[in-house]
Amino acid sequence: MTEQATGVSHGGSSPARRDGSAPTKVGIMGGTFDPVHHGHLVAASEVAHLFGLDEVVFVPTGQPWQKDLDKVTPSEDRYLMTVIATAENPQFRVDRIEIDRSGPTYTLDTLRQMRATYGPEVDLYFITGADALGAILSWHNVDELFDLAHFVGCNRPGHHLSDTGLPEGKVSLVEVPALAISSSECRERVRKGEPIWYLVPDGIVRYINKTGLYLES
Ligand code: ATP
Ligand code: MG
């Protein structure tokens, strides 16, 4: 099967779409996805709609430098769950770019690599929730990040982001249907034996049941 047919890219040349054309507007949805949930999927879908994106690439982190390594689920499990959750949407695909890169994951490296893969003509949109965008704004290399991609900050219940102090023209704040779901809460619910049906796609519930993920923490 080709990369396009599987919806899974292993990096390398610029990905073509099913009709053979190259995408011109590409969303990048980075996350730990531990596990991926409907809040992630709704944000990606809504931003794709609002900005007329050709595709959204989900990029599960390798070793997130902000999170305690011992507490993050192995990257292959997070990657597989992201593939399962996005498999039915032809606009969504998953990239292993961060999983396969050794060392801690930095968004700057990812955006540089994506820019090199897609070339200068493609518009890249980096999609984040309000909490993640707030954190990114405090990074020291933020100017280069904003040159590599347009940033889209989505509202997220419990996290407020105002547009004061945002660099002009580099960041858009958008309203997406609000879903008060977090991966931490999903993990906690599994640990306590509470259901996560309808918070995450059905395939993710089954994957978690099958593997026994999140039973202990
Ligand atoms: P955790 O609780 O483990 O931090 P999370 O639910 O925040 O997990 P992440 O993988 O950390 O999920 O988030 C990936 C991206 O998705 C981030 O930009 C985050 O802000 C965004 N995001 C997560 N949940 C939502 C949500 N419910 N609505 C909108 N954006 C979200
Ligand atoms: Mg988070």
PDB file of C-alpha atoms in Angstrom, residues 26-200:
ATOM      1  CA  VAL A  26      -1.823  22.105   5.637  1.00  0.00           C
ATOM      2  CA  GLY A  27      -2.775  22.020   9.306  1.00  0.00           C
ATOM      3  CA  ILE A  28      -0.427  20.557  11.887  1.00  0.00           C
ATOM      4  CA  MET A  29      -1.979  19.294  15.103  1.00  0.00           C
ATOM      5  CA  GLY A  30       0.742  18.508  17.611  1.00  0.00           C
ATOM      6  CA  GLY A  31       0.026  16.758  20.882  1.00  0.00           C
ATOM      7  CA  THR A  32       0.943  14.054  23.312  1.00  0.00           C
ATOM      8  CA  PHE A  33      -2.357  12.325  22.456  1.00  0.00           C
ATOM      9  CA  ASP A  34      -2.222  10.223  25.632  1.00  0.00           C
ATOM     10  CA  PRO A  35      -4.942   9.327  24.610  1.00  0.00           C
ATOM     11  CA  VAL A  36      -6.330  11.257  21.624  1.00  0.00           C
ATOM     12  CA  HIS A  37      -9.895  12.438  22.390  1.00  0.00           C
ATOM     13  CA  HIS A  38     -12.824  14.196  20.726  1.00  0.00           C
ATOM     14  CA  GLY A  39     -11.571  17.637  21.818  1.00  0.00           C
ATOM     15  CA  HIS A  40      -8.503  17.141  19.582  1.00  0.00           C
ATOM     16  CA  LEU A  41     -10.581  15.849  16.675  1.00  0.00           C
ATOM     17  CA  VAL A  42     -13.188  18.614  16.840  1.00  0.00           C
ATOM     18  CA  ALA A  43     -10.491  21.317  17.001  1.00  0.00           C
ATOM     19  CA  ALA A  44      -8.705  19.858  13.945  1.00  0.00           C
ATOM     20  CA  SER A  45     -11.927  19.450  11.997  1.00  0.00           C
ATOM     21  CA  GLU A  46     -13.184  22.952  12.785  1.00  0.00           C
ATOM     22  CA  VAL A  47      -9.885  24.661  11.933  1.00  0.00           C
ATOM     23  CA  ALA A  48      -9.743  22.680   8.647  1.00  0.00           C
ATOM     24  CA  HIS A  49     -13.222  24.009   7.858  1.00  0.00           C
ATOM     25  CA  LEU A  50     -12.562  27.612   8.920  1.00  0.00           C
ATOM     26  CA  PHE A  51      -9.281  27.942   7.001  1.00  0.00           C
ATOM     27  CA  GLY A  52     -10.121  25.700   4.007  1.00  0.00           C
ATOM     28  CA  LEU A  53      -7.240  23.325   4.766  1.00  0.00           C
ATOM     29  CA  ASP A  54      -6.484  20.465   2.381  1.00  0.00           C
ATOM     30  CA  GLU A  55      -5.369  18.222   5.214  1.00  0.00           C
ATOM     31  CA  VAL A  56      -4.511  18.108   8.885  1.00  0.00           C
ATOM     32  CA  VAL A  57      -1.429  16.194   9.949  1.00  0.00           C
ATOM     33  CA  PHE A  58      -1.516  14.864  13.498  1.00  0.00           C
ATOM     34  CA  VAL A  59       1.974  14.762  14.997  1.00  0.00           C
ATOM     35  CA  PRO A  60       2.235  12.763  18.233  1.00  0.00           C
ATOM     36  CA  THR A  61       5.180  13.932  20.324  1.00  0.00           C
ATOM     37  CA  GLY A  62       8.206  11.741  20.934  1.00  0.00           C
ATOM     38  CA  GLN A  63       9.535  12.639  24.374  1.00  0.00           C
ATOM     39  CA  PRO A  64       7.767  15.856  25.377  1.00  0.00           C
ATOM     40  CA  TRP A  65      10.333  18.038  27.154  1.00  0.00           C
ATOM     41  CA  GLN A  66       7.596  19.622  29.279  1.00  0.00           C
ATOM     42  CA  LYS A  67       6.188  16.349  30.634  1.00  0.00           C
ATOM     43  CA  ASP A  68       7.631  13.806  33.049  1.00  0.00           C
ATOM     44  CA  LEU A  69       8.927  10.969  30.834  1.00  0.00           C
ATOM     45  CA  ASP A  70       7.963   8.194  33.243  1.00  0.00           C
ATOM     46  CA  LYS A  71       4.354   9.326  33.141  1.00  0.00           C
ATOM     47  CA  VAL A  72       3.986   9.432  29.357  1.00  0.00           C
ATOM     48  CA  THR A  73       2.680   6.318  27.594  1.00  0.00           C
ATOM     49  CA  PRO A  74       5.109   4.702  25.105  1.00  0.00           C
ATOM     50  CA  SER A  75       5.082   6.594  21.844  1.00  0.00           C
ATOM     51  CA  GLU A  76       3.997   3.590  19.726  1.00  0.00           C
ATOM     52  CA  ASP A  77       0.758   3.275  21.734  1.00  0.00           C
ATOM     53  CA  ARG A  78       0.049   6.997  21.390  1.00  0.00           C
ATOM     54  CA  TYR A  79       0.891   6.849  17.687  1.00  0.00           C
ATOM     55  CA  LEU A  80      -1.371   3.825  17.062  1.00  0.00           C
ATOM     56  CA  MET A  81      -4.263   5.426  18.944  1.00  0.00           C
ATOM     57  CA  THR A  82      -3.882   8.561  16.828  1.00  0.00           C
ATOM     58  CA  VAL A  83      -3.949   6.461  13.647  1.00  0.00           C
ATOM     59  CA  ILE A  84      -7.060   4.605  14.840  1.00  0.00           C
ATOM     60  CA  ALA A  85      -8.860   7.861  15.748  1.00  0.00           C
ATOM     61  CA  THR A  86      -8.117   9.594  12.446  1.00  0.00           C
ATOM     62  CA  ALA A  87      -8.311   6.630  10.052  1.00  0.00           C
ATOM     63  CA  GLU A  88     -11.829   7.295   8.780  1.00  0.00           C
ATOM     64  CA  ASN A  89     -11.274  10.946   7.881  1.00  0.00           C
ATOM     65  CA  PRO A  90      -9.653  11.352   4.453  1.00  0.00           C
ATOM     66  CA  GLN A  91      -8.482  14.859   5.433  1.00  0.00           C
ATOM     67  CA  PHE A  92      -6.558  13.607   8.452  1.00  0.00           C
ATOM     68  CA  ARG A  93      -3.254  11.765   8.521  1.00  0.00           C
ATOM     69  CA  VAL A  94      -0.623  10.975  11.129  1.00  0.00           C
ATOM     70  CA  ASP A  95       3.083  11.669  10.856  1.00  0.00           C
ATOM     71  CA  ARG A  96       5.794   9.819  12.824  1.00  0.00           C
ATOM     72  CA  ILE A  97       8.233  12.711  12.438  1.00  0.00           C
ATOM     73  CA  GLU A  98       8.518  13.372  16.209  1.00  0.00           C
ATOM     74  CA  ILE A  99       8.251   9.742  17.280  1.00  0.00           C
ATOM     75  CA  ASP A 100      11.154   8.748  15.045  1.00  0.00           C
ATOM     76  CA  ARG A 101      13.407  11.668  15.978  1.00  0.00           C
ATOM     77  CA  SER A 102      15.638  10.814  18.920  1.00  0.00           C
ATOM     78  CA  GLY A 103      15.954  13.043  21.956  1.00  0.00           C
ATOM     79  CA  PRO A 104      13.394  15.438  23.392  1.00  0.00           C
ATOM     80  CA  THR A 105      10.733  16.790  21.070  1.00  0.00           C
ATOM     81  CA  TYR A 106      10.876  20.446  20.081  1.00  0.00           C
ATOM     82  CA  THR A 107       8.118  21.989  17.987  1.00  0.00           C
ATOM     83  CA  LEU A 108      10.699  24.185  16.250  1.00  0.00           C
ATOM     84  CA  ASP A 109      12.508  21.109  14.838  1.00  0.00           C
ATOM     85  CA  THR A 110       9.178  19.715  13.642  1.00  0.00           C
ATOM     86  CA  LEU A 111       8.116  22.895  11.890  1.00  0.00           C
ATOM     87  CA  ARG A 112      11.531  23.245  10.230  1.00  0.00           C
ATOM     88  CA  GLN A 113      11.266  19.644   9.008  1.00  0.00           C
ATOM     89  CA  MET A 114       7.671  20.124   7.800  1.00  0.00           C
ATOM     90  CA  ARG A 115       8.645  23.328   5.994  1.00  0.00           C
ATOM     91  CA  ALA A 116      11.528  21.494   4.288  1.00  0.00           C
ATOM     92  CA  THR A 117       9.210  18.616   3.318  1.00  0.00           C
ATOM     93  CA  TYR A 118       6.387  20.743   1.941  1.00  0.00           C
ATOM     94  CA  GLY A 119       8.489  23.539   0.427  1.00  0.00           C
ATOM     95  CA  PRO A 120       8.071  27.306   0.701  1.00  0.00           C
ATOM     96  CA  GLU A 121       4.789  27.572  -1.250  1.00  0.00           C
ATOM     97  CA  VAL A 122       2.585  25.621   1.154  1.00  0.00           C
ATOM     98  CA  ASP A 123       0.752  27.487   3.927  1.00  0.00           C
ATOM     99  CA  LEU A 124       1.300  25.706   7.235  1.00  0.00           C
ATOM    100  CA  TYR A 125      -1.178  26.221  10.092  1.00  0.00           C
ATOM    101  CA  PHE A 126      -0.084  25.049  13.520  1.00  0.00           C
ATOM    102  CA  ILE A 127      -3.222  24.213  15.527  1.00  0.00           C
ATOM    103  CA  THR A 128      -3.169  24.477  19.321  1.00  0.00           C
ATOM    104  CA  GLY A 129      -5.538  24.804  22.215  1.00  0.00           C
ATOM    105  CA  ALA A 130      -5.521  28.000  24.293  1.00  0.00           C
ATOM    106  CA  ASP A 131      -3.356  26.402  26.998  1.00  0.00           C
ATOM    107  CA  ALA A 132      -0.688  25.207  24.580  1.00  0.00           C
ATOM    108  CA  LEU A 133      -0.629  28.484  22.665  1.00  0.00           C
ATOM    109  CA  GLY A 134      -0.192  30.408  25.917  1.00  0.00           C
ATOM    110  CA  ALA A 135       2.841  28.263  26.718  1.00  0.00           C
ATOM    111  CA  ILE A 136       4.326  28.603  23.220  1.00  0.00           C
ATOM    112  CA  LEU A 137       4.175  32.395  23.446  1.00  0.00           C
ATOM    113  CA  SER A 138       6.677  32.220  26.304  1.00  0.00           C
ATOM    114  CA  TRP A 139       9.286  30.222  24.359  1.00  0.00           C
ATOM    115  CA  HIS A 140      12.489  32.025  23.445  1.00  0.00           C
ATOM    116  CA  ASN A 141      12.478  31.011  19.761  1.00  0.00           C
ATOM    117  CA  VAL A 142       8.920  32.158  19.161  1.00  0.00           C
ATOM    118  CA  ASP A 143       9.814  34.508  16.276  1.00  0.00           C
ATOM    119  CA  GLU A 144      11.191  31.697  14.148  1.00  0.00           C
ATOM    120  CA  LEU A 145       8.169  29.534  14.973  1.00  0.00           C
ATOM    121  CA  PHE A 146       5.829  32.247  13.737  1.00  0.00           C
ATOM    122  CA  ASP A 147       7.855  32.609  10.524  1.00  0.00           C
ATOM    123  CA  LEU A 148       7.535  28.900   9.800  1.00  0.00           C
ATOM    124  CA  ALA A 149       3.758  28.587  10.270  1.00  0.00           C
ATOM    125  CA  HIS A 150       0.621  30.537  11.004  1.00  0.00           C
ATOM    126  CA  PHE A 151      -0.570  29.700  14.507  1.00  0.00           C
ATOM    127  CA  VAL A 152      -4.219  28.993  15.261  1.00  0.00           C
ATOM    128  CA  GLY A 153      -5.318  29.095  18.891  1.00  0.00           C
ATOM    129  CA  CYS A 154      -8.586  27.327  19.709  1.00  0.00           C
ATOM    130  CA  ASN A 155     -10.709  28.071  22.757  1.00  0.00           C
ATOM    131  CA  ARG A 156     -10.661  25.314  25.343  1.00  0.00           C
ATOM    132  CA  PRO A 157     -12.932  25.091  28.391  1.00  0.00           C
ATOM    133  CA  GLY A 158     -11.023  26.143  31.491  1.00  0.00           C
ATOM    134  CA  HIS A 159      -8.314  27.986  29.557  1.00  0.00           C
ATOM    135  CA  HIS A 160      -8.648  31.591  28.552  1.00  0.00           C
ATOM    136  CA  LEU A 161      -6.521  33.299  25.954  1.00  0.00           C
ATOM    137  CA  SER A 162      -6.815  36.982  25.151  1.00  0.00           C
ATOM    138  CA  ASP A 163      -5.531  38.517  21.946  1.00  0.00           C
ATOM    139  CA  THR A 164      -3.535  41.193  23.715  1.00  0.00           C
ATOM    140  CA  GLY A 165       0.194  40.895  23.087  1.00  0.00           C
ATOM    141  CA  LEU A 166      -0.158  38.454  20.198  1.00  0.00           C
ATOM    142  CA  PRO A 167       2.207  39.171  17.297  1.00  0.00           C
ATOM    143  CA  GLU A 168       0.281  40.914  14.532  1.00  0.00           C
ATOM    144  CA  GLY A 169      -0.865  38.669  11.671  1.00  0.00           C
ATOM    145  CA  LYS A 170       0.923  35.594  13.001  1.00  0.00           C
ATOM    146  CA  VAL A 171      -1.754  34.117  15.248  1.00  0.00           C
ATOM    147  CA  SER A 172      -5.502  33.645  14.785  1.00  0.00           C
ATOM    148  CA  LEU A 173      -7.814  32.914  17.679  1.00  0.00           C
ATOM    149  CA  VAL A 174     -10.836  30.852  16.666  1.00  0.00           C
ATOM    150  CA  GLU A 175     -13.926  29.504  18.388  1.00  0.00           C
ATOM    151  CA  VAL A 176     -14.376  25.755  18.067  1.00  0.00           C
ATOM    152  CA  PRO A 177     -17.275  23.786  19.584  1.00  0.00           C
ATOM    153  CA  ALA A 178     -16.240  23.587  23.243  1.00  0.00           C
ATOM    154  CA  LEU A 179     -15.607  20.103  24.595  1.00  0.00           C
ATOM    155  CA  ALA A 180     -14.443  19.935  28.196  1.00  0.00           C
ATOM    156  CA  ILE A 181     -12.333  16.814  27.665  1.00  0.00           C
ATOM    157  CA  SER A 182      -8.666  16.312  28.513  1.00  0.00           C
ATOM    158  CA  SER A 183      -6.376  13.327  28.137  1.00  0.00           C
ATOM    159  CA  SER A 184      -5.465  13.588  31.849  1.00  0.00           C
ATOM    160  CA  GLU A 185      -9.113  13.219  32.787  1.00  0.00           C
ATOM    161  CA  CYS A 186      -9.534  10.251  30.416  1.00  0.00           C
ATOM    162  CA  ARG A 187      -6.509   8.526  32.016  1.00  0.00           C
ATOM    163  CA  GLU A 188      -7.840   9.219  35.484  1.00  0.00           C
ATOM    164  CA  ARG A 189     -11.277   7.872  34.585  1.00  0.00           C
ATOM    165  CA  VAL A 190      -9.783   4.624  33.245  1.00  0.00           C
ATOM    166  CA  ARG A 191      -7.704   4.257  36.406  1.00  0.00           C
ATOM    167  CA  LYS A 192     -10.831   4.664  38.541  1.00  0.00           C
ATOM    168  CA  GLY A 193     -12.872   2.259  36.394  1.00  0.00           C
ATOM    169  CA  GLU A 194     -15.100   5.030  35.029  1.00  0.00           C
ATOM    170  CA  PRO A 195     -16.278   4.939  31.402  1.00  0.00           C
ATOM    171  CA  ILE A 196     -14.632   6.977  28.678  1.00  0.00           C
ATOM    172  CA  TRP A 197     -17.156   6.006  25.994  1.00  0.00           C
ATOM    173  CA  TYR A 198     -18.066   9.063  23.878  1.00  0.00           C
ATOM    174  CA  LEU A 199     -15.187  11.126  25.266  1.00  0.00           C
ATOM    175  CA  VAL A 200     -12.847   9.329  22.850  1.00  0.00           C
TER     176      VAL A 200
END
